[in-house]
Amino acid sequence: MKLKCIIVDDELMARKALQKLCEQHQSIELVATCVNAQEALAILEQQEIDLIWLDVEMPGLTAFVS
């Protein structure tokens, strides 16, 4: 069984580095890369995701709830 994952990061180089790491593991299926939390929420509403690579400090919504 593959883990379905998404990458959420506003920095292009970070997204590319994480994507490259995901591609090296047969047990990970990269479903999408997102530039912000709004894009990630749209993906999460459409399908089940097992793993999220998440930048915790991004413009707009962050990973922290106040």
Tab-separated table of C-alpha atoms in Angstrom:
chain	number	residue	atom	x	y	z
A	1	MET	CA	0.000	0.000	0.000
A	2	LYS	CA	1.310	3.437	-0.938
A	3	LEU	CA	0.911	6.458	1.309
A	4	LYS	CA	-0.845	9.254	-0.550
A	5	CYS	CA	0.832	12.559	0.230
A	6	ILE	CA	0.791	16.238	-0.641
A	7	ILE	CA	3.450	18.912	-0.274
A	8	VAL	CA	2.386	22.344	0.978
A	9	ASP	CA	5.102	25.017	0.836
A	10	ASP	CA	5.291	28.544	-0.549
A	11	GLU	CA	8.964	28.144	-1.519
A	12	LEU	CA	9.582	26.560	-4.921
A	13	MET	CA	12.949	25.037	-4.025
A	14	ALA	CA	11.525	23.397	-0.890
A	15	ARG	CA	8.671	21.879	-2.919
A	16	LYS	CA	11.103	20.558	-5.517
A	17	ALA	CA	13.410	19.060	-2.877
A	18	LEU	CA	10.530	17.297	-1.122
A	19	GLN	CA	9.140	16.092	-4.450
A	20	LYS	CA	12.497	14.580	-5.335
A	21	LEU	CA	12.658	12.795	-1.975
A	22	CYS	CA	9.121	11.434	-2.422
A	23	GLU	CA	9.983	10.095	-5.863
A	24	GLN	CA	12.814	8.052	-4.345
A	25	HIS	CA	10.431	6.033	-2.141
A	26	GLN	CA	8.196	3.384	-3.657
A	27	SER	CA	5.852	3.498	-0.670
A	28	ILE	CA	4.913	7.166	-1.285
A	29	GLU	CA	2.538	8.443	-3.948
A	30	LEU	CA	2.754	12.212	-4.405
A	31	VAL	CA	-0.771	13.368	-5.222
A	32	ALA	CA	-0.158	17.131	-5.441
A	33	THR	CA	2.119	20.015	-4.594
A	34	CYS	CA	0.455	23.126	-3.217
A	35	VAL	CA	1.759	26.684	-2.909
A	36	ASN	CA	-0.554	27.616	-0.036
A	37	ALA	CA	-2.982	26.251	2.523
A	38	GLN	CA	-6.046	27.120	0.427
A	39	GLU	CA	-4.849	24.821	-2.373
A	40	ALA	CA	-4.173	22.071	0.154
A	41	LEU	CA	-7.650	22.393	1.663
A	42	ALA	CA	-9.194	21.991	-1.793
A	43	ILE	CA	-7.227	18.752	-2.321
A	44	LEU	CA	-8.173	17.469	1.135
A	45	GLU	CA	-11.862	18.049	0.393
A	46	GLN	CA	-11.628	15.911	-2.752
A	47	GLN	CA	-9.640	12.885	-1.557
A	48	GLU	CA	-8.112	11.138	1.402
A	49	ILE	CA	-4.469	11.966	2.073
A	50	ASP	CA	-2.250	9.947	4.419
A	51	LEU	CA	0.716	12.289	4.745
A	52	ILE	CA	1.170	16.067	4.451
A	53	TRP	CA	4.593	17.699	4.117
A	54	LEU	CA	3.639	21.097	5.527
A	55	ASP	CA	5.533	24.368	5.832
A	56	VAL	CA	4.265	25.778	9.125
A	57	GLU	CA	4.878	29.458	8.310
A	58	MET	CA	3.375	30.698	5.060
A	59	PRO	CA	1.593	33.902	4.002
A	60	GLY	CA	-2.120	33.792	4.744
A	61	LEU	CA	-3.096	30.637	6.607
A	62	THR	CA	-0.420	28.886	8.642
A	63	ALA	CA	-0.227	25.463	10.242
A	64	PHE	CA	-0.903	26.954	13.653
A	65	VAL	CA	-4.394	27.695	14.939
A	66	SER	CA	-4.703	30.577	17.368
